[in-house]
XYZ file of N, CA, C and O in Angstrom:
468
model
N 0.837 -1.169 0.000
C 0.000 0.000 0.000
C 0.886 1.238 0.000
O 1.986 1.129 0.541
N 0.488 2.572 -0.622
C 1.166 3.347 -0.801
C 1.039 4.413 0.477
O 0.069 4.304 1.227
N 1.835 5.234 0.660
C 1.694 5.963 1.964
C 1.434 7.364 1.624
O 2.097 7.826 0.695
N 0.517 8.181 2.261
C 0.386 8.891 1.894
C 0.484 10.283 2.528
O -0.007 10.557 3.623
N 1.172 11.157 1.734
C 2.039 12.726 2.591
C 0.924 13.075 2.460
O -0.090 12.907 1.782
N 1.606 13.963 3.809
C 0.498 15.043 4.227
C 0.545 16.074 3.472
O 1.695 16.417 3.197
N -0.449 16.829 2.941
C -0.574 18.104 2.633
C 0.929 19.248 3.087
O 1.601 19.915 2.301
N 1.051 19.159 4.271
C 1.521 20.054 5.014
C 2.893 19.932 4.532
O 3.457 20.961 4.160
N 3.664 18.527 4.478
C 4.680 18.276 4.087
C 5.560 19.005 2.603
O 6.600 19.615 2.354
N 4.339 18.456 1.891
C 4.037 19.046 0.111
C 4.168 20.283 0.109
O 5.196 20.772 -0.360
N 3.095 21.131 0.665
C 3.618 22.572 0.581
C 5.115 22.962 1.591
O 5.655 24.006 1.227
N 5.582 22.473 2.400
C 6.779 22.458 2.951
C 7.923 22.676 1.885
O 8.683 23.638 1.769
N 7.822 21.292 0.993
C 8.404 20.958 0.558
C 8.678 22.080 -0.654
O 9.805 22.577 -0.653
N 7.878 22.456 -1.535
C 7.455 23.423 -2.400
C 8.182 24.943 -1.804
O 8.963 25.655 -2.434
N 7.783 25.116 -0.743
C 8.342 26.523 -0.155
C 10.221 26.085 -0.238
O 10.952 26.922 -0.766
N 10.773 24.932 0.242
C 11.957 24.640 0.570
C 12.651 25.128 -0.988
O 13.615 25.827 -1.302
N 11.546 24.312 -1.794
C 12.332 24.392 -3.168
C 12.544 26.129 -3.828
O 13.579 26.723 -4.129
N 11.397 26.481 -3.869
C 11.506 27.923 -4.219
C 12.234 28.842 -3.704
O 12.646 29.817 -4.333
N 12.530 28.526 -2.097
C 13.631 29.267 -1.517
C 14.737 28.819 -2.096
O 15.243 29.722 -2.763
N 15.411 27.708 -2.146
C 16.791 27.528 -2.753
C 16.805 27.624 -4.121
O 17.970 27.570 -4.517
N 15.559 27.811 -5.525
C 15.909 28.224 -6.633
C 15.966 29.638 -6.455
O 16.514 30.118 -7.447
N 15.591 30.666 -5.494
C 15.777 31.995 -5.636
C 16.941 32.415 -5.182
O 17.508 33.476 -5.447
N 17.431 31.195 -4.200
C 18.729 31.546 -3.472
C 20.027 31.695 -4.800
O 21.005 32.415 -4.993
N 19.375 30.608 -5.476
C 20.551 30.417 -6.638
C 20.449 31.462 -7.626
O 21.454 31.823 -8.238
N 19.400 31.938 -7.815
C 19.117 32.785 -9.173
C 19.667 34.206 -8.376
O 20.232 34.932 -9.194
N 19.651 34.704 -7.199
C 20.008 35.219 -6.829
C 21.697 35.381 -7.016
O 22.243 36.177 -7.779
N 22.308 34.499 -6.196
C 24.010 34.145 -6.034
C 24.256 34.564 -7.786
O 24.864 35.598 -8.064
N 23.862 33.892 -8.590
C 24.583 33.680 -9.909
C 24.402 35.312 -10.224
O 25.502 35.760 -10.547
N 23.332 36.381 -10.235
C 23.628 37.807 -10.622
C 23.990 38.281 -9.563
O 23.674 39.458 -9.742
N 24.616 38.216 -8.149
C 25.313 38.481 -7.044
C 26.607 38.481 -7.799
O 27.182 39.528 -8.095
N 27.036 37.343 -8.091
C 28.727 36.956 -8.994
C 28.685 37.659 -10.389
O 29.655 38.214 -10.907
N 27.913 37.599 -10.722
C 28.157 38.376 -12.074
C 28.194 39.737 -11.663
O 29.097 40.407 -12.165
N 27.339 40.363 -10.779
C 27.725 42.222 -10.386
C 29.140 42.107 -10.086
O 30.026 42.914 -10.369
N 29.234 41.052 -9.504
C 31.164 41.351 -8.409
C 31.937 41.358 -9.501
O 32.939 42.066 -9.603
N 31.355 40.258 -10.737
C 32.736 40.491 -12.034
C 32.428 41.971 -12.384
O 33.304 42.780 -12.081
N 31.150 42.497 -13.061
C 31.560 43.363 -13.246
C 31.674 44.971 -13.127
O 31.644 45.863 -13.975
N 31.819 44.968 -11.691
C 32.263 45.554 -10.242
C 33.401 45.529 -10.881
O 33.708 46.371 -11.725
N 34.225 44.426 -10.485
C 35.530 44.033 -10.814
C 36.412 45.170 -12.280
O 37.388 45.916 -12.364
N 35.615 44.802 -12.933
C 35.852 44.718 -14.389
C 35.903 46.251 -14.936
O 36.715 46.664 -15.764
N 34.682 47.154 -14.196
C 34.076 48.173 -14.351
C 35.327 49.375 -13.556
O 35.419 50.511 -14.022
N 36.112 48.984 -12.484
C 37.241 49.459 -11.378
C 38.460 49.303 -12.454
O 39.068 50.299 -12.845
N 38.753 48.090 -12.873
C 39.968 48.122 -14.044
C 39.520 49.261 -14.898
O 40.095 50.345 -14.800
N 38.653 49.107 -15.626
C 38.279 50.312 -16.738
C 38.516 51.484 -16.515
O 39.153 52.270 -17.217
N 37.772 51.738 -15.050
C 38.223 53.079 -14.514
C 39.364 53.669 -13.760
O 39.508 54.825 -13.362
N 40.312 52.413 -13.621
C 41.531 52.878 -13.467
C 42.441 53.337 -14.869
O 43.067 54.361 -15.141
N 42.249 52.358 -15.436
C 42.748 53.260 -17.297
C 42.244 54.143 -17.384
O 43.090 55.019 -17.200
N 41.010 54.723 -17.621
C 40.601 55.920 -18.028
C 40.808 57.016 -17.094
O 40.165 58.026 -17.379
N 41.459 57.077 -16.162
C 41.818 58.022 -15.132
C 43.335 57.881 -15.583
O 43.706 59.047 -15.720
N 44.083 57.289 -15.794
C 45.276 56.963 -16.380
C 45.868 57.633 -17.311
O 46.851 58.373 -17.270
N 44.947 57.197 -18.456
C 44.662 58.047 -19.657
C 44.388 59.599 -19.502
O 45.184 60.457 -19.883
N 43.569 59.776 -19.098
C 43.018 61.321 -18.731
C 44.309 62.002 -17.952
O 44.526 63.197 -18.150
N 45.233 61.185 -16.996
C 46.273 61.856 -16.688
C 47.251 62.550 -17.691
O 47.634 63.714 -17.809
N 47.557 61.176 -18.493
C 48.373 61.294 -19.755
C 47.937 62.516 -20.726
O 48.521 63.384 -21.375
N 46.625 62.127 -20.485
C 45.775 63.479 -21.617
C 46.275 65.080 -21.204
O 46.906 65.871 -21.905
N 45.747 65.256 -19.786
C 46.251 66.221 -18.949
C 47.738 66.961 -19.177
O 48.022 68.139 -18.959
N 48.617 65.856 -19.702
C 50.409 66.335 -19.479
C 50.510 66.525 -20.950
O 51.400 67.328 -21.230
N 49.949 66.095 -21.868
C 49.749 66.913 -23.211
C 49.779 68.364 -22.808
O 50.721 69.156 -22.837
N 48.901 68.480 -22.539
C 48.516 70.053 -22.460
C 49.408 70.872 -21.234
O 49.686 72.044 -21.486
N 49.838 70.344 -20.008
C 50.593 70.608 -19.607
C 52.168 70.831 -20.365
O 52.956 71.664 -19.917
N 52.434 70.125 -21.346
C 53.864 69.877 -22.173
C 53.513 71.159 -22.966
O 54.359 72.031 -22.772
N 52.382 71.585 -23.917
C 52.090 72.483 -24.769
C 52.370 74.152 -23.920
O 52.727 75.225 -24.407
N 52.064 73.812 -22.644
C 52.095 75.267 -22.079
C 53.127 75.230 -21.732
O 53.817 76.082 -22.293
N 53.687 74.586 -20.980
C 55.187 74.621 -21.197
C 56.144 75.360 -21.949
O 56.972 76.204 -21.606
N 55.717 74.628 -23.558
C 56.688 75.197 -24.937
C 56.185 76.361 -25.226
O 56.881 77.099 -25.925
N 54.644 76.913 -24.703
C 54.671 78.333 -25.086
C 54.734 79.172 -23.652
O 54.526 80.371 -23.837
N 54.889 78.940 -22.754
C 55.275 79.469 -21.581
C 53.937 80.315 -21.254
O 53.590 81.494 -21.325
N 53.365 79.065 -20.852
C 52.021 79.938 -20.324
C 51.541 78.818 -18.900
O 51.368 77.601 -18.829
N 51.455 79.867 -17.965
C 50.853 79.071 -16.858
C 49.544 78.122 -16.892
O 48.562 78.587 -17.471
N 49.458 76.991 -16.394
C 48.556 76.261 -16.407
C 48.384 75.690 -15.078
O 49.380 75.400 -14.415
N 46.996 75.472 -14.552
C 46.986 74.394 -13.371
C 45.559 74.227 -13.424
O 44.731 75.118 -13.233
N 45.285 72.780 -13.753
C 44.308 72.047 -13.271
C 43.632 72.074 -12.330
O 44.079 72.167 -11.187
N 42.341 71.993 -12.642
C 41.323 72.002 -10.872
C 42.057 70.905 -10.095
O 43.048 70.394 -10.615
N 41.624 70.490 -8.835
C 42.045 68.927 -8.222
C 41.536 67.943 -9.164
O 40.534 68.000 -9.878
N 42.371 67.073 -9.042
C 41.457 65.919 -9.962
C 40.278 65.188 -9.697
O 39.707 64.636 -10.639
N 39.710 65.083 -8.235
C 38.564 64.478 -8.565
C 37.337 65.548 -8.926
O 36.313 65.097 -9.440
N 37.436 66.708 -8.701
C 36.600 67.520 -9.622
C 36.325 67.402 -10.470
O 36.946 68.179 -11.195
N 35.264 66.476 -11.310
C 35.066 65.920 -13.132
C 34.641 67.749 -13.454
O 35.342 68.577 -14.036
N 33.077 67.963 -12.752
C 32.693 69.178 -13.085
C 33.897 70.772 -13.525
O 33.866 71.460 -14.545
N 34.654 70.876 -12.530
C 35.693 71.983 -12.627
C 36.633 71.709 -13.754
O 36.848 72.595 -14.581
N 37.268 70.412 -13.850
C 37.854 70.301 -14.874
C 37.110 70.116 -16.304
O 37.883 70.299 -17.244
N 35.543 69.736 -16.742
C 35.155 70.350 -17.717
C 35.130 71.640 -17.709
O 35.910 72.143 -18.517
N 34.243 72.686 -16.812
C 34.744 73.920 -17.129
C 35.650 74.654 -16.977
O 35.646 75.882 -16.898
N 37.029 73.461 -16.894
C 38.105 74.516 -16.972
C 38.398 74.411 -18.851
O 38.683 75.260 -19.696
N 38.186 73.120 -18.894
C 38.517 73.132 -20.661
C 37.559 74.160 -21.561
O 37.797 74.410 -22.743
N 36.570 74.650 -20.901
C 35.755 75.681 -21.631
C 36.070 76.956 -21.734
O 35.910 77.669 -22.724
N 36.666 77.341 -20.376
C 36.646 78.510 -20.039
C 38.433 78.789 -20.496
O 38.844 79.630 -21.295
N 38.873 78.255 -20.072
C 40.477 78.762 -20.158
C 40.480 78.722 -21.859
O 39.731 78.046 -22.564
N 41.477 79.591 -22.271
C 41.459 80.244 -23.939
C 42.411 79.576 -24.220
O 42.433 79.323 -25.425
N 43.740 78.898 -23.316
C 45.191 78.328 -23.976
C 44.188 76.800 -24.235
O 43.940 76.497 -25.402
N 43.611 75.826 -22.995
C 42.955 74.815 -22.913
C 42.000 74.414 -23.779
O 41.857 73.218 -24.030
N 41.136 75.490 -24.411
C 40.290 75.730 -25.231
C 40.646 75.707 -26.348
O 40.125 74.810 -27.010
N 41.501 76.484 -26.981
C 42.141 76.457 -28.153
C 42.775 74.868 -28.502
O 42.422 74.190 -29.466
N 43.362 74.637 -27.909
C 44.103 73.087 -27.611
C 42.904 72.148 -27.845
O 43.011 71.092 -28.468
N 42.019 72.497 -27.429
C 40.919 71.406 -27.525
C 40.054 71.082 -29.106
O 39.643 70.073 -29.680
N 40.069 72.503 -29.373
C 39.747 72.487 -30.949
C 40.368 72.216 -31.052
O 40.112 71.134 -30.524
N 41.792 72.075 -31.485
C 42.769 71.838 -32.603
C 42.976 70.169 -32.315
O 43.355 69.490 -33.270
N 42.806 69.712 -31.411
C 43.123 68.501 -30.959
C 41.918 67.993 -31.405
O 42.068 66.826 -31.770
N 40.913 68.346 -31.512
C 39.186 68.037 -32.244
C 39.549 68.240 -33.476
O 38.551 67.892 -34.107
N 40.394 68.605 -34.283
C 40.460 69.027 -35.750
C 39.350 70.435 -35.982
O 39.369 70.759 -37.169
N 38.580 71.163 -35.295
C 38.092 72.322 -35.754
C 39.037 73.268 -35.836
O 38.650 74.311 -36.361
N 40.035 73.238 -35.520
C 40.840 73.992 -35.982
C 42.498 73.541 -36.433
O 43.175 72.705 -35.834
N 42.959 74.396 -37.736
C 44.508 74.263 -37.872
C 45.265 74.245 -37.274
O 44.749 73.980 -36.188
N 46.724 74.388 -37.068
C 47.226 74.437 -36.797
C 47.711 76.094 -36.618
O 48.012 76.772 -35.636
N 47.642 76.309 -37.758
C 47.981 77.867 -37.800
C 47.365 78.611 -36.927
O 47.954 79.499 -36.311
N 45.527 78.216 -36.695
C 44.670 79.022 -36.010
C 44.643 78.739 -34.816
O 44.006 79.455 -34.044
N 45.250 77.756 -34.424
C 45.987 77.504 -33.148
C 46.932 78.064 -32.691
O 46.796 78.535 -31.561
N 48.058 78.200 -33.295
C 49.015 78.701 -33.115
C 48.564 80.759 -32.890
O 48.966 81.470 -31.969
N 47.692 81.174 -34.023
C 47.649 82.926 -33.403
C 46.526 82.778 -32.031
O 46.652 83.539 -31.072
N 45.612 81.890 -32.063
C 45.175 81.782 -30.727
C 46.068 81.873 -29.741
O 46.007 82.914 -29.087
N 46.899 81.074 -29.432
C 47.874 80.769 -28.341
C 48.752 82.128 -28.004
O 49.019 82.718 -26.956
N 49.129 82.377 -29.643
C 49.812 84.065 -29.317
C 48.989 84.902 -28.755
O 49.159 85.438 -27.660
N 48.145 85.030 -29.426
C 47.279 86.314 -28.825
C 46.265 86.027 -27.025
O 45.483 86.744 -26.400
N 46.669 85.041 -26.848
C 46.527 85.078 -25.220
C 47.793 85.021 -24.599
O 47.647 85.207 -23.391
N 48.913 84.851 -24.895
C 50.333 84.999 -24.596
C 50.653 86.315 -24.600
O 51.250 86.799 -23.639
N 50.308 87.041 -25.650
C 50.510 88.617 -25.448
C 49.567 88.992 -24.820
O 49.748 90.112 -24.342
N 48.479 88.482 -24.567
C 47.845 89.448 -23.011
C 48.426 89.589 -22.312
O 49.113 88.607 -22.031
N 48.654 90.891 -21.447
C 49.279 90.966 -20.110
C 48.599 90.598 -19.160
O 49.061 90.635 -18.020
Protein backbone atom coordinates (compact mmCIF):
# COMPACT_ATOMS: atom_id res chain seq x y z
CA UNK A 1 0.00 0.00 0.00
CA UNK A 2 1.17 3.35 -0.80
CA UNK A 3 1.69 5.96 1.96
CA UNK A 4 0.39 8.89 1.89
CA UNK A 5 2.04 12.73 2.59
CA UNK A 6 0.50 15.04 4.23
CA UNK A 7 -0.57 18.10 2.63
CA UNK A 8 1.52 20.05 5.01
CA UNK A 9 4.68 18.28 4.09
CA UNK A 10 4.04 19.05 0.11
CA UNK A 11 3.62 22.57 0.58
CA UNK A 12 6.78 22.46 2.95
CA UNK A 13 8.40 20.96 0.56
CA UNK A 14 7.45 23.42 -2.40
CA UNK A 15 8.34 26.52 -0.15
CA UNK A 16 11.96 24.64 0.57
CA UNK A 17 12.33 24.39 -3.17
CA UNK A 18 11.51 27.92 -4.22
CA UNK A 19 13.63 29.27 -1.52
CA UNK A 20 16.79 27.53 -2.75
CA UNK A 21 15.91 28.22 -6.63
CA UNK A 22 15.78 32.00 -5.64
CA UNK A 23 18.73 31.55 -3.47
CA UNK A 24 20.55 30.42 -6.64
CA UNK A 25 19.12 32.78 -9.17
CA UNK A 26 20.01 35.22 -6.83
CA UNK A 27 24.01 34.14 -6.03
CA UNK A 28 24.58 33.68 -9.91
CA UNK A 29 23.63 37.81 -10.62
CA UNK A 30 25.31 38.48 -7.04
CA UNK A 31 28.73 36.96 -8.99
CA UNK A 32 28.16 38.38 -12.07
CA UNK A 33 27.72 42.22 -10.39
CA UNK A 34 31.16 41.35 -8.41
CA UNK A 35 32.74 40.49 -12.03
CA UNK A 36 31.56 43.36 -13.25
CA UNK A 37 32.26 45.55 -10.24
CA UNK A 38 35.53 44.03 -10.81
CA UNK A 39 35.85 44.72 -14.39
CA UNK A 40 34.08 48.17 -14.35
CA UNK A 41 37.24 49.46 -11.38
CA UNK A 42 39.97 48.12 -14.04
CA UNK A 43 38.28 50.31 -16.74
CA UNK A 44 38.22 53.08 -14.51
CA UNK A 45 41.53 52.88 -13.47
CA UNK A 46 42.75 53.26 -17.30
CA UNK A 47 40.60 55.92 -18.03
CA UNK A 48 41.82 58.02 -15.13
CA UNK A 49 45.28 56.96 -16.38
CA UNK A 50 44.66 58.05 -19.66
CA UNK A 51 43.02 61.32 -18.73
CA UNK A 52 46.27 61.86 -16.69
CA UNK A 53 48.37 61.29 -19.76
CA UNK A 54 45.77 63.48 -21.62
CA UNK A 55 46.25 66.22 -18.95
CA UNK A 56 50.41 66.34 -19.48
CA UNK A 57 49.75 66.91 -23.21
CA UNK A 58 48.52 70.05 -22.46
CA UNK A 59 50.59 70.61 -19.61
CA UNK A 60 53.86 69.88 -22.17
CA UNK A 61 52.09 72.48 -24.77
CA UNK A 62 52.09 75.27 -22.08
CA UNK A 63 55.19 74.62 -21.20
CA UNK A 64 56.69 75.20 -24.94
CA UNK A 65 54.67 78.33 -25.09
CA UNK A 66 55.27 79.47 -21.58
CA UNK A 67 52.02 79.94 -20.32
CA UNK A 68 50.85 79.07 -16.86
CA UNK A 69 48.56 76.26 -16.41
CA UNK A 70 46.99 74.39 -13.37
CA UNK A 71 44.31 72.05 -13.27
CA UNK A 72 41.32 72.00 -10.87
CA UNK A 73 42.05 68.93 -8.22
CA UNK A 74 41.46 65.92 -9.96
CA UNK A 75 38.56 64.48 -8.57
CA UNK A 76 36.60 67.52 -9.62
CA UNK A 77 35.07 65.92 -13.13
CA UNK A 78 32.69 69.18 -13.08
CA UNK A 79 35.69 71.98 -12.63
CA UNK A 80 37.85 70.30 -14.87
CA UNK A 81 35.16 70.35 -17.72
CA UNK A 82 34.74 73.92 -17.13
CA UNK A 83 38.10 74.52 -16.97
CA UNK A 84 38.52 73.13 -20.66
CA UNK A 85 35.75 75.68 -21.63
CA UNK A 86 36.65 78.51 -20.04
CA UNK A 87 40.48 78.76 -20.16
CA UNK A 88 41.46 80.24 -23.94
CA UNK A 89 45.19 78.33 -23.98
CA UNK A 90 42.96 74.82 -22.91
CA UNK A 91 40.29 75.73 -25.23
CA UNK A 92 42.14 76.46 -28.15
CA UNK A 93 44.10 73.09 -27.61
CA UNK A 94 40.92 71.41 -27.53
CA UNK A 95 39.75 72.49 -30.95
CA UNK A 96 42.77 71.84 -32.60
CA UNK A 97 43.12 68.50 -30.96
CA UNK A 98 39.19 68.04 -32.24
CA UNK A 99 40.46 69.03 -35.75
CA UNK A 100 38.09 72.32 -35.75
CA UNK A 101 40.84 73.99 -35.98
CA UNK A 102 44.51 74.26 -37.87
CA UNK A 103 47.23 74.44 -36.80
CA UNK A 104 47.98 77.87 -37.80
CA UNK A 105 44.67 79.02 -36.01
CA UNK A 106 45.99 77.50 -33.15
CA UNK A 107 49.01 78.70 -33.12
CA UNK A 108 47.65 82.93 -33.40
CA UNK A 109 45.18 81.78 -30.73
CA UNK A 110 47.87 80.77 -28.34
CA UNK A 111 49.81 84.06 -29.32
CA UNK A 112 47.28 86.31 -28.82
CA UNK A 113 46.53 85.08 -25.22
CA UNK A 114 50.33 85.00 -24.60
CA UNK A 115 50.51 88.62 -25.45
CA UNK A 116 47.84 89.45 -23.01
CA UNK A 117 49.28 90.97 -20.11
Amino acid sequence: MSKIIPFSQLARAQHLHFLEHKRREYQEREDYLTRLRRLLFQIEGQMRQTEVLQQDVFLQAAKHFQIDLAFPSQGDRLALQRFFVENPFAFALTEFFAGRLTAEECLEKIQAISSKP
